PDB file of C-alpha atoms in Angstrom:
ATOM      1  CA  SER A   1     -57.643  24.603  78.355  1.00  0.00           C
ATOM      2  CA  SER A   2     -59.939  21.597  78.805  1.00  0.00           C
ATOM      3  CA  SER A   3     -57.060  19.424  77.355  1.00  0.00           C
ATOM      4  CA  SER A   4     -54.669  20.835  79.964  1.00  0.00           C
ATOM      5  CA  SER A   5     -57.140  19.986  82.736  1.00  0.00           C
ATOM      6  CA  ARG A   6     -57.305  16.396  81.582  1.00  0.00           C
ATOM      7  CA  VAL A   7     -53.418  16.026  81.555  1.00  0.00           C
ATOM      8  CA  SER A   8     -53.193  17.484  84.874  1.00  0.00           C
ATOM      9  CA  SER A   9     -55.920  15.177  86.197  1.00  0.00           C
ATOM     10  CA  MET A  10     -54.121  12.240  84.620  1.00  0.00           C
ATOM     11  CA  ARG A  11     -50.847  13.437  86.193  1.00  0.00           C
ATOM     12  CA  SER A  12     -52.687  13.473  89.624  1.00  0.00           C
ATOM     13  CA  VAL A  13     -54.089   9.871  89.124  1.00  0.00           C
ATOM     14  CA  VAL A  14     -50.741   8.556  88.074  1.00  0.00           C
ATOM     15  CA  ALA A  15     -49.018  10.340  91.016  1.00  0.00           C
ATOM     16  CA  LYS A  16     -51.471   8.650  93.580  1.00  0.00           C
ATOM     17  CA  ALA A  17     -50.812   5.322  91.956  1.00  0.00           C
ATOM     18  CA  ARG A  18     -47.231   5.717  92.241  1.00  0.00           C
ATOM     19  CA  LEU A  19     -47.503   6.794  95.800  1.00  0.00           C
ATOM     20  CA  VAL A  20     -49.404   3.850  96.843  1.00  0.00           C
ATOM     21  CA  ALA A  21     -46.832   1.606  94.873  1.00  0.00           C
ATOM     22  CA  HIS A  22     -43.929   2.995  96.806  1.00  0.00           C
ATOM     23  CA  CYS A  23     -45.493   2.535 100.419  1.00  0.00           C
ATOM     24  CA  CYS A  24     -45.016  -0.708 102.007  1.00  0.00           C
ATOM     25  CA  ASP A  25     -48.071  -0.409 104.118  1.00  0.00           C
ATOM     26  CA  ALA A  26     -50.130   2.199 102.168  1.00  0.00           C
ATOM     27  CA  ARG A  27     -53.282   3.728 103.638  1.00  0.00           C
ATOM     28  CA  ARG A  28     -53.302   1.470 106.462  1.00  0.00           C
ATOM     29  CA  VAL A  29     -55.746   3.045 108.929  1.00  0.00           C
ATOM     30  CA  LEU A  30     -54.292   3.634 112.386  1.00  0.00           C
ATOM     31  CA  GLN A  31     -56.289   4.008 115.281  1.00  0.00           C
ATOM     32  CA  PRO A  32     -56.509   7.509 116.589  1.00  0.00           C
ATOM     33  CA  TRP A  33     -54.490   8.467 119.910  1.00  0.00           C
ATOM     34  CA  ASN A  34     -56.079   5.992 122.108  1.00  0.00           C
ATOM     35  CA  ARG A  35     -53.277   5.075 124.484  1.00  0.00           C
ATOM     36  CA  GLU A  36     -52.277   6.943 127.503  1.00  0.00           C
ATOM     37  CA  PRO A  37     -49.036   9.062 126.301  1.00  0.00           C
ATOM     38  CA  ALA A  38     -46.867   7.638 129.365  1.00  0.00           C
ATOM     39  CA  CYS A  39     -47.198   4.194 127.703  1.00  0.00           C
ATOM     40  CA  LEU A  40     -44.955   5.212 124.936  1.00  0.00           C
ATOM     41  CA  GLN A  41     -42.050   4.318 127.107  1.00  0.00           C
ATOM     42  CA  MET A  42     -39.644   6.243 124.794  1.00  0.00           C
ATOM     43  CA  PRO A  43     -39.196   9.953 124.547  1.00  0.00           C
ATOM     44  CA  SER A  44     -40.338  11.540 121.418  1.00  0.00           C
ATOM     45  CA  ALA A  45     -39.677  14.897 119.640  1.00  0.00           C
ATOM     46  CA  LEU A  46     -41.831  17.019 117.526  1.00  0.00           C
ATOM     47  CA  LEU A  47     -39.811  19.437 115.540  1.00  0.00           C
ATOM     48  CA  LEU A  48     -41.902  22.214 113.801  1.00  0.00           C
ATOM     49  CA  VAL A  49     -39.700  23.682 110.927  1.00  0.00           C
ATOM     50  CA  ALA A  50     -40.233  27.351 110.494  1.00  0.00           C
ATOM     51  CA  LYS A  51     -38.515  30.272 109.031  1.00  0.00           C
ATOM     52  CA  PHE A  52     -39.316  33.700 110.599  1.00  0.00           C
ATOM     53  CA  PRO A  53     -42.346  35.151 108.643  1.00  0.00           C
ATOM     54  CA  ALA A  54     -40.896  38.530 107.655  1.00  0.00           C
ATOM     55  CA  PRO A  55     -42.162  40.432 104.721  1.00  0.00           C
ATOM     56  CA  ALA A  56     -40.217  39.840 101.335  1.00  0.00           C
ATOM     57  CA  VAL A  57     -38.988  36.677 102.758  1.00  0.00           C
ATOM     58  CA  ALA A  58     -42.186  34.675 103.655  1.00  0.00           C
ATOM     59  CA  LYS A  59     -44.518  33.040 101.190  1.00  0.00           C
ATOM     60  CA  THR A  60     -42.861  34.676  98.096  1.00  0.00           C
ATOM     61  CA  ARG A  61     -45.135  32.960  95.760  1.00  0.00           C
ATOM     62  CA  LEU A  62     -48.230  34.137  97.683  1.00  0.00           C
ATOM     63  CA  ALA A  63     -46.540  37.473  97.983  1.00  0.00           C
ATOM     64  CA  SER A  64     -46.357  37.984  94.283  1.00  0.00           C
ATOM     65  CA  LYS A  65     -50.174  37.966  94.331  1.00  0.00           C
ATOM     66  CA  VAL A  66     -51.329  39.564  97.539  1.00  0.00           C
ATOM     67  CA  GLY A  67     -48.307  41.504  98.566  1.00  0.00           C
ATOM     68  CA  SER A  68     -45.288  40.897 100.570  1.00  0.00           C
ATOM     69  CA  THR A  69     -47.154  42.203 103.866  1.00  0.00           C
ATOM     70  CA  SER A  70     -50.208  40.277 103.479  1.00  0.00           C
ATOM     71  CA  ALA A  71     -48.238  37.095 102.615  1.00  0.00           C
ATOM     72  CA  ALA A  72     -46.049  37.475 105.868  1.00  0.00           C
ATOM     73  CA  ASP A  73     -48.989  38.337 107.982  1.00  0.00           C
ATOM     74  CA  PHE A  74     -50.800  34.977 106.902  1.00  0.00           C
ATOM     75  CA  ALA A  75     -47.600  33.170 107.427  1.00  0.00           C
ATOM     76  CA  LEU A  76     -47.479  34.415 110.807  1.00  0.00           C
ATOM     77  CA  ALA A  77     -51.114  33.598 111.643  1.00  0.00           C
ATOM     78  CA  SER A  78     -50.531  30.215 110.243  1.00  0.00           C
ATOM     79  CA  LEU A  79     -47.504  29.623 112.457  1.00  0.00           C
ATOM     80  CA  SER A  80     -49.099  31.073 115.465  1.00  0.00           C
ATOM     81  CA  ASP A  81     -52.033  28.628 115.202  1.00  0.00           C
ATOM     82  CA  LEU A  82     -49.583  25.762 114.905  1.00  0.00           C
ATOM     83  CA  LEU A  83     -47.549  26.644 117.828  1.00  0.00           C
ATOM     84  CA  VAL A  84     -50.606  26.863 120.051  1.00  0.00           C
ATOM     85  CA  ASN A  85     -52.453  23.740 118.618  1.00  0.00           C
ATOM     86  CA  LEU A  86     -49.139  21.447 118.633  1.00  0.00           C
ATOM     87  CA  ALA A  87     -47.785  22.801 122.010  1.00  0.00           C
ATOM     88  CA  ASP A  88     -48.903  19.913 124.157  1.00  0.00           C
ATOM     89  CA  LEU A  89     -48.841  16.508 122.557  1.00  0.00           C
ATOM     90  CA  GLY A  90     -49.019  14.518 125.896  1.00  0.00           C
ATOM     91  CA  ARG A  91     -46.256  13.287 128.274  1.00  0.00           C
ATOM     92  CA  GLY A  92     -43.138  11.763 126.641  1.00  0.00           C
ATOM     93  CA  VAL A  93     -43.557  14.163 123.656  1.00  0.00           C
ATOM     94  CA  ASP A  94     -41.504  17.490 123.516  1.00  0.00           C
ATOM     95  CA  SER A  95     -42.107  19.996 121.157  1.00  0.00           C
ATOM     96  CA  ILE A  96     -39.217  21.697 119.436  1.00  0.00           C
ATOM     97  CA  LEU A  97     -39.386  24.745 117.289  1.00  0.00           C
ATOM     98  CA  LEU A  98     -36.726  24.131 114.354  1.00  0.00           C
ATOM     99  CA  PHE A  99     -36.229  27.704 113.277  1.00  0.00           C
ATOM    100  CA  ALA A 100     -34.249  29.729 110.840  1.00  0.00           C
ATOM    101  CA  PRO A 101     -32.473  31.946 110.525  1.00  0.00           C
ATOM    102  CA  SER A 102     -30.706  31.944 113.886  1.00  0.00           C
ATOM    103  CA  SER A 103     -30.750  35.751 114.204  1.00  0.00           C
ATOM    104  CA  ALA A 104     -34.477  35.291 114.639  1.00  0.00           C
ATOM    105  CA  GLN A 105     -34.316  33.535 117.960  1.00  0.00           C
ATOM    106  CA  HIS A 106     -35.332  36.491 120.053  1.00  0.00           C
ATOM    107  CA  SER A 107     -38.312  37.121 117.709  1.00  0.00           C
ATOM    108  CA  PHE A 108     -39.490  33.560 117.926  1.00  0.00           C
ATOM    109  CA  GLU A 109     -39.040  33.797 121.760  1.00  0.00           C
ATOM    110  CA  GLN A 110     -41.353  36.985 121.720  1.00  0.00           C
ATOM    111  CA  LEU A 111     -43.999  35.165 119.825  1.00  0.00           C
ATOM    112  CA  LEU A 112     -44.093  32.317 121.930  1.00  0.00           C
ATOM    113  CA  HIS A 113     -44.504  34.422 125.106  1.00  0.00           C
ATOM    114  CA  LYS A 114     -47.265  36.477 123.185  1.00  0.00           C
ATOM    115  CA  LEU A 115     -49.172  33.199 122.485  1.00  0.00           C
ATOM    116  CA  GLY A 116     -48.703  31.981 126.131  1.00  0.00           C
ATOM    117  CA  VAL A 117     -47.012  28.608 125.041  1.00  0.00           C
ATOM    118  CA  ALA A 118     -43.242  29.695 125.831  1.00  0.00           C
ATOM    119  CA  HIS A 119     -43.207  26.926 128.505  1.00  0.00           C
ATOM    120  CA  ARG A 120     -44.237  24.196 125.950  1.00  0.00           C
ATOM    121  CA  TRP A 121     -41.666  24.636 123.456  1.00  0.00           C
ATOM    122  CA  GLN A 122     -38.036  24.212 123.159  1.00  0.00           C
ATOM    123  CA  LEU A 123     -35.920  26.283 120.351  1.00  0.00           C
ATOM    124  CA  MET A 124     -33.493  24.622 117.989  1.00  0.00           C
ATOM    125  CA  ALA A 125     -31.690  26.787 115.608  1.00  0.00           C
ATOM    126  CA  MET A 126     -31.461  25.287 112.107  1.00  0.00           C
ATOM    127  CA  VAL A 127     -27.708  24.615 111.029  1.00  0.00           C
ATOM    128  CA  GLU A 128     -26.550  27.402 108.782  1.00  0.00           C
ATOM    129  CA  GLY A 129     -26.098  26.650 104.996  1.00  0.00           C
ATOM    130  CA  SER A 130     -27.319  27.353 101.592  1.00  0.00           C
ATOM    131  CA  THR A 131     -30.669  29.192 101.153  1.00  0.00           C
ATOM    132  CA  GLN A 132     -31.365  26.866  98.371  1.00  0.00           C
ATOM    133  CA  SER A 133     -34.131  24.179  99.033  1.00  0.00           C
ATOM    134  CA  ALA A 134     -31.693  21.378  98.054  1.00  0.00           C
ATOM    135  CA  ASP A 135     -29.712  22.124 101.188  1.00  0.00           C
ATOM    136  CA  LEU A 136     -32.725  20.688 103.294  1.00  0.00           C
ATOM    137  CA  THR A 137     -31.153  17.370 103.094  1.00  0.00           C
ATOM    138  CA  HIS A 138     -28.263  18.566 105.260  1.00  0.00           C
ATOM    139  CA  LYS A 139     -30.295  20.743 107.526  1.00  0.00           C
ATOM    140  CA  LEU A 140     -32.843  17.952 108.160  1.00  0.00           C
ATOM    141  CA  THR A 141     -30.390  15.437 108.794  1.00  0.00           C
ATOM    142  CA  ALA A 142     -28.474  17.667 111.115  1.00  0.00           C
ATOM    143  CA  ALA A 143     -31.782  18.376 113.187  1.00  0.00           C
ATOM    144  CA  HIS A 144     -32.625  14.686 113.082  1.00  0.00           C
ATOM    145  CA  SER A 145     -29.063  13.787 114.495  1.00  0.00           C
ATOM    146  CA  ALA A 146     -29.311  16.346 117.088  1.00  0.00           C
ATOM    147  CA  ALA A 147     -32.746  15.098 118.417  1.00  0.00           C
ATOM    148  CA  ILE A 148     -31.438  11.678 118.591  1.00  0.00           C
ATOM    149  CA  ALA A 149     -28.137  12.737 120.298  1.00  0.00           C
ATOM    150  CA  LYS A 150     -30.601  14.287 122.881  1.00  0.00           C
ATOM    151  CA  GLY A 151     -32.056  11.036 123.646  1.00  0.00           C
ATOM    152  CA  TYR A 152     -35.151  11.040 121.717  1.00  0.00           C
ATOM    153  CA  GLU A 153     -36.052   7.581 120.235  1.00  0.00           C
ATOM    154  CA  THR A 154     -38.616   9.014 117.483  1.00  0.00           C
ATOM    155  CA  VAL A 155     -38.665  12.242 115.670  1.00  0.00           C
ATOM    156  CA  THR A 156     -41.468  13.755 113.941  1.00  0.00           C
ATOM    157  CA  PHE A 157     -41.007  16.726 111.426  1.00  0.00           C
ATOM    158  CA  VAL A 158     -43.881  19.078 110.653  1.00  0.00           C
ATOM    159  CA  GLY A 159     -43.752  22.019 108.219  1.00  0.00           C
ATOM    160  CA  SER A 160     -45.237  25.418 108.816  1.00  0.00           C
ATOM    161  CA  ASP A 161     -47.225  25.649 105.734  1.00  0.00           C
ATOM    162  CA  CYS A 162     -50.066  23.851 106.549  1.00  0.00           C
ATOM    163  CA  CYS A 163     -52.110  25.281 109.341  1.00  0.00           C
ATOM    164  CA  GLU A 164     -54.799  22.824 109.325  1.00  0.00           C
ATOM    165  CA  LEU A 165     -52.745  19.812 110.680  1.00  0.00           C
ATOM    166  CA  SER A 166     -54.428  18.740 113.815  1.00  0.00           C
ATOM    167  CA  LYS A 167     -52.798  17.619 117.050  1.00  0.00           C
ATOM    168  CA  GLN A 168     -54.466  14.156 116.531  1.00  0.00           C
ATOM    169  CA  VAL A 169     -52.956  13.734 113.210  1.00  0.00           C
ATOM    170  CA  VAL A 170     -49.426  14.399 114.634  1.00  0.00           C
ATOM    171  CA  GLN A 171     -50.175  11.999 117.487  1.00  0.00           C
ATOM    172  CA  THR A 172     -51.169   9.342 115.202  1.00  0.00           C
ATOM    173  CA  GLY A 173     -47.748   9.621 113.436  1.00  0.00           C
ATOM    174  CA  ILE A 174     -45.907   9.325 116.641  1.00  0.00           C
ATOM    175  CA  THR A 175     -48.107   6.250 117.672  1.00  0.00           C
ATOM    176  CA  ALA A 176     -47.038   4.573 114.360  1.00  0.00           C
ATOM    177  CA  ALA A 177     -43.362   5.612 114.908  1.00  0.00           C
ATOM    178  CA  ALA A 178     -43.118   4.779 118.756  1.00  0.00           C
ATOM    179  CA  LEU A 179     -45.447   1.776 119.001  1.00  0.00           C
ATOM    180  CA  GLU A 180     -45.362   0.181 115.558  1.00  0.00           C
ATOM    181  CA  HIS A 181     -41.969   1.034 114.580  1.00  0.00           C
ATOM    182  CA  LYS A 182     -42.956   2.556 111.133  1.00  0.00           C
ATOM    183  CA  ALA A 183     -42.710   5.749 109.524  1.00  0.00           C
ATOM    184  CA  PHE A 184     -45.744   7.909 108.805  1.00  0.00           C
ATOM    185  CA  ILE A 185     -46.069  10.502 106.260  1.00  0.00           C
ATOM    186  CA  CYS A 186     -48.817  12.820 105.369  1.00  0.00           C
ATOM    187  CA  PRO A 187     -48.829  14.019 101.662  1.00  0.00           C
ATOM    188  CA  ALA A 188     -49.507  17.581 100.458  1.00  0.00           C
ATOM    189  CA  ARG A 189     -51.684  18.199  97.527  1.00  0.00           C
ATOM    190  CA  ASP A 190     -48.906  19.994  95.592  1.00  0.00           C
ATOM    191  CA  GLY A 191     -46.543  16.867  95.781  1.00  0.00           C
ATOM    192  CA  GLY A 192     -44.792  17.556  98.958  1.00  0.00           C
ATOM    193  CA  TYR A 193     -45.678  16.510 102.491  1.00  0.00           C
ATOM    194  CA  VAL A 194     -46.552  18.031 105.680  1.00  0.00           C
ATOM    195  CA  LEU A 195     -45.506  15.604 108.375  1.00  0.00           C
ATOM    196  CA  LEU A 196     -42.933  12.779 108.606  1.00  0.00           C
ATOM    197  CA  SER A 197     -42.680  10.549 111.682  1.00  0.00           C
ATOM    198  CA  LEU A 198     -39.439   8.579 111.934  1.00  0.00           C
ATOM    199  CA  PRO A 199     -38.987   5.533 114.411  1.00  0.00           C
ATOM    200  CA  TRP A 200     -35.517   4.797 115.772  1.00  0.00           C
ATOM    201  CA  ALA A 201     -33.578   2.661 113.554  1.00  0.00           C
ATOM    202  CA  PRO A 202     -29.849   1.487 113.649  1.00  0.00           C
ATOM    203  CA  ALA A 203     -27.595   3.498 111.442  1.00  0.00           C
ATOM    204  CA  LEU A 204     -26.772   1.841 108.249  1.00  0.00           C
ATOM    205  CA  PRO A 205     -23.201   0.492 107.677  1.00  0.00           C
ATOM    206  CA  GLN A 206     -20.785   2.955 106.661  1.00  0.00           C
ATOM    207  CA  GLU A 207     -20.487   1.559 103.223  1.00  0.00           C
ATOM    208  CA  GLU A 208     -23.947   1.748 102.412  1.00  0.00           C
ATOM    209  CA  GLU A 209     -24.230   5.612 103.299  1.00  0.00           C
ATOM    210  CA  GLU A 210     -24.173   8.134 100.509  1.00  0.00           C
ATOM    211  CA  GLY A 211     -20.441   8.912  99.806  1.00  0.00           C
ATOM    212  CA  GLY A 212     -19.204   5.781 101.693  1.00  0.00           C
ATOM    213  CA  GLY A 213     -17.465   7.676 104.483  1.00  0.00           C
ATOM    214  CA  GLY A 214     -17.569  10.320 107.325  1.00  0.00           C
ATOM    215  CA  GLY A 215     -20.679   8.754 108.783  1.00  0.00           C
ATOM    216  CA  GLU A 216     -19.857   9.823 112.355  1.00  0.00           C
ATOM    217  CA  ALA A 217     -19.200  13.362 111.436  1.00  0.00           C
ATOM    218  CA  GLU A 218     -22.435  13.663 109.560  1.00  0.00           C
ATOM    219  CA  THR A 219     -24.473  12.089 112.321  1.00  0.00           C
ATOM    220  CA  GLY A 220     -22.548  13.533 115.269  1.00  0.00           C
ATOM    221  CA  GLY A 221     -21.466  10.134 116.519  1.00  0.00           C
ATOM    222  CA  VAL A 222     -24.985   9.226 117.707  1.00  0.00           C
ATOM    223  CA  ARG A 223     -25.634   5.525 118.526  1.00  0.00           C
ATOM    224  CA  GLY A 224     -27.884   5.160 115.553  1.00  0.00           C
ATOM    225  CA  GLY A 225     -31.480   6.262 114.771  1.00  0.00           C
ATOM    226  CA  CYS A 226     -30.308   8.510 111.931  1.00  0.00           C
ATOM    227  CA  ASN A 227     -28.383   8.165 108.803  1.00  0.00           C
ATOM    228  CA  ARG A 228     -27.889  10.359 105.696  1.00  0.00           C
ATOM    229  CA  SER A 229     -29.988   8.197 103.324  1.00  0.00           C
ATOM    230  CA  VAL A 230     -33.125   9.030 105.188  1.00  0.00           C
ATOM    231  CA  PHE A 231     -33.337  12.347 103.534  1.00  0.00           C
ATOM    232  CA  ALA A 232     -30.729  11.839 100.656  1.00  0.00           C
ATOM    233  CA  ASP A 233     -31.709  12.285  97.137  1.00  0.00           C
ATOM    234  CA  VAL A 234     -35.101  13.814  98.182  1.00  0.00           C
ATOM    235  CA  ALA A 235     -36.376  16.301  95.457  1.00  0.00           C
ATOM    236  CA  TRP A 236     -37.151  19.138  97.714  1.00  0.00           C
ATOM    237  CA  SER A 237     -39.822  21.883  96.436  1.00  0.00           C
ATOM    238  CA  ALA A 238     -40.782  19.482  93.595  1.00  0.00           C
ATOM    239  CA  PRO A 239     -43.812  17.758  92.306  1.00  0.00           C
ATOM    240  CA  ASN A 240     -42.443  14.483  93.393  1.00  0.00           C
ATOM    241  CA  THR A 241     -41.005  15.489  96.944  1.00  0.00           C
ATOM    242  CA  CYS A 242     -43.332  13.042  98.839  1.00  0.00           C
ATOM    243  CA  LEU A 243     -42.746  10.233  96.202  1.00  0.00           C
ATOM    244  CA  SER A 244     -38.958  10.704  96.490  1.00  0.00           C
ATOM    245  CA  GLN A 245     -38.907  10.700 100.290  1.00  0.00           C
ATOM    246  CA  LEU A 246     -41.127   7.508 100.227  1.00  0.00           C
ATOM    247  CA  ALA A 247     -38.508   6.018  98.070  1.00  0.00           C
ATOM    248  CA  ARG A 248     -35.673   6.896 100.343  1.00  0.00           C
ATOM    249  CA  LEU A 249     -37.724   5.469 103.457  1.00  0.00           C
ATOM    250  CA  GLN A 250     -38.437   2.272 101.774  1.00  0.00           C
ATOM    251  CA  ALA A 251     -34.683   1.966 100.752  1.00  0.00           C
ATOM    252  CA  THR A 252     -33.728   2.153 104.342  1.00  0.00           C
ATOM    253  CA  GLY A 253     -35.965  -0.794 105.039  1.00  0.00           C
ATOM    254  CA  LEU A 254     -38.650   1.062 107.061  1.00  0.00           C
ATOM    255  CA  GLN A 255     -42.362   0.273 106.590  1.00  0.00           C
ATOM    256  CA  VAL A 256     -44.236   3.495 105.734  1.00  0.00           C
ATOM    257  CA  VAL A 257     -47.974   4.342 106.632  1.00  0.00           C
ATOM    258  CA  VAL A 258     -49.345   6.990 104.398  1.00  0.00           C
ATOM    259  CA  GLY A 259     -51.954   9.305 106.289  1.00  0.00           C
ATOM    260  CA  ASP A 260     -54.366  11.810 104.753  1.00  0.00           C
ATOM    261  CA  THR A 261     -53.601  14.409 102.149  1.00  0.00           C
ATOM    262  CA  PHE A 262     -53.422  17.983 103.247  1.00  0.00           C
ATOM    263  CA  GLU A 263     -53.007  21.315 101.580  1.00  0.00           C
ATOM    264  CA  ASP A 264     -50.123  23.729 101.824  1.00  0.00           C
ATOM    265  CA  VAL A 265     -50.913  27.328 101.389  1.00  0.00           C
ATOM    266  CA  ASP A 266     -48.291  28.663  98.899  1.00  0.00           C
ATOM    267  CA  GLU A 267     -50.345  30.220  96.050  1.00  0.00           C
ATOM    268  CA  GLU A 268     -53.400  32.375  95.941  1.00  0.00           C
ATOM    269  CA  GLU A 269     -55.487  29.734  94.836  1.00  0.00           C
ATOM    270  CA  ASP A 270     -54.592  27.720  97.910  1.00  0.00           C
ATOM    271  CA  LEU A 271     -55.346  30.690 100.082  1.00  0.00           C
ATOM    272  CA  ASN A 272     -58.737  31.014  98.491  1.00  0.00           C
ATOM    273  CA  ARG A 273     -59.613  27.291  98.994  1.00  0.00           C
ATOM    274  CA  LEU A 274     -58.576  27.536 102.671  1.00  0.00           C
ATOM    275  CA  ARG A 275     -60.868  30.673 102.937  1.00  0.00           C
ATOM    276  CA  GLN A 276     -63.781  28.719 101.406  1.00  0.00           C
ATOM    277  CA  ARG A 277     -63.226  25.672 104.032  1.00  0.00           C
ATOM    278  CA  ARG A 278     -63.033  27.991 106.855  1.00  0.00           C
ATOM    279  CA  ALA A 279     -66.144  29.932 105.880  1.00  0.00           C
ATOM    280  CA  GLU A 280     -67.896  26.745 105.699  1.00  0.00           C
ATOM    281  CA  VAL A 281     -66.751  25.544 109.028  1.00  0.00           C
ATOM    282  CA  ARG A 282     -68.079  28.879 110.618  1.00  0.00           C
ATOM    283  CA  LYS A 283     -71.343  28.136 109.110  1.00  0.00           C
ATOM    284  CA  CYS A 284     -71.578  24.572 110.599  1.00  0.00           C
ATOM    285  CA  LYS A 285     -70.475  25.801 114.213  1.00  0.00           C
ATOM    286  CA  MET A 286     -68.971  22.435 115.178  1.00  0.00           C
ATOM    287  CA  SER A 287     -67.318  22.298 118.511  1.00  0.00           C
ATOM    288  CA  SER A 288     -64.988  19.655 117.162  1.00  0.00           C
ATOM    289  CA  VAL A 289     -63.698  21.612 114.369  1.00  0.00           C
ATOM    290  CA  LEU A 290     -59.936  22.643 114.557  1.00  0.00           C
ATOM    291  CA  PRO A 291     -59.559  26.220 116.062  1.00  0.00           C
ATOM    292  CA  LEU A 292     -57.568  28.368 113.916  1.00  0.00           C
ATOM    293  CA  PRO A 293     -58.272  31.859 115.454  1.00  0.00           C
ATOM    294  CA  HIS A 294     -55.235  33.710 114.076  1.00  0.00           C
ATOM    295  CA  VAL A 295     -55.700  32.494 110.434  1.00  0.00           C
ATOM    296  CA  ASP A 296     -59.620  33.118 110.546  1.00  0.00           C
ATOM    297  CA  GLU A 297     -59.015  36.730 111.841  1.00  0.00           C
ATOM    298  CA  PHE A 298     -56.666  37.017 108.943  1.00  0.00           C
ATOM    299  CA  LEU A 299     -59.142  35.616 106.388  1.00  0.00           C
ATOM    300  CA  GLN A 300     -62.016  37.681 107.599  1.00  0.00           C
ATOM    301  CA  GLN A 301     -59.889  40.793 107.074  1.00  0.00           C
ATOM    302  CA  LEU A 302     -59.381  39.997 103.497  1.00  0.00           C
ATOM    303  CA  PRO A 303     -61.228  41.811 100.779  1.00  0.00           C
ATOM    304  CA  PRO A 304     -63.956  39.814  99.039  1.00  0.00           C
TER     305      PRO A 304
END
């Protein structure tokens, strides 16, 4: 057991070292959102990627331990807090819910109305395709292309697995992309990532793109800003997802800023750690603490 723990620790150290090595501008500390949003001078889009949290579909790994209903309830609570906290990122930034499946549009509309933020969010259905995680390359590329085609100069992707991602962190990523023309990524403890901000960039020459052809069909004929190589060959749902994404970004010539590491909640152990962190927050009673009312209510109803 102790040997396995040491091996796991060593792997973590190696992974962190590789993460820094892959990054052109690793761990550079950006100033917090200290400019008026109007100064961005280029429209930015936040794309919150979410599947509708239905029992037996949402949080399947967590469901195997706490039950499908509880897992779906947590997923709904987490998504609800993200939708409220990221609804207003300032002038020049539009919040877009990139949702799946397309048949869940009405359910998402009802949720937004219930939360009182329907006027703050646009809805964008994720392209249909395989349910396999490897198909994310196609789906995210299509969403990125659609955002660029709508006139957004920078696009930020956020997952729905990390309820503790704050508005300030997202704004820092947008600042890096819009004002410094750098990609910004926040790793997840499990090897994935919770946020990726992408600056506008000219599309690569067709021969440099994956497959060598059909570039306009894949990007929707946009003027640039997106090409398949941004997400190509990323190892989705793997211990090296963030590292492989960093490698792809670097291959496109983008400088990358690596932000803080966050924790997704996919396993029972993740949920227990979140529960402990939120309990400590309630004890401190700090006014600056990120509000997570839906998540806190769910956690307080869990058995000891």
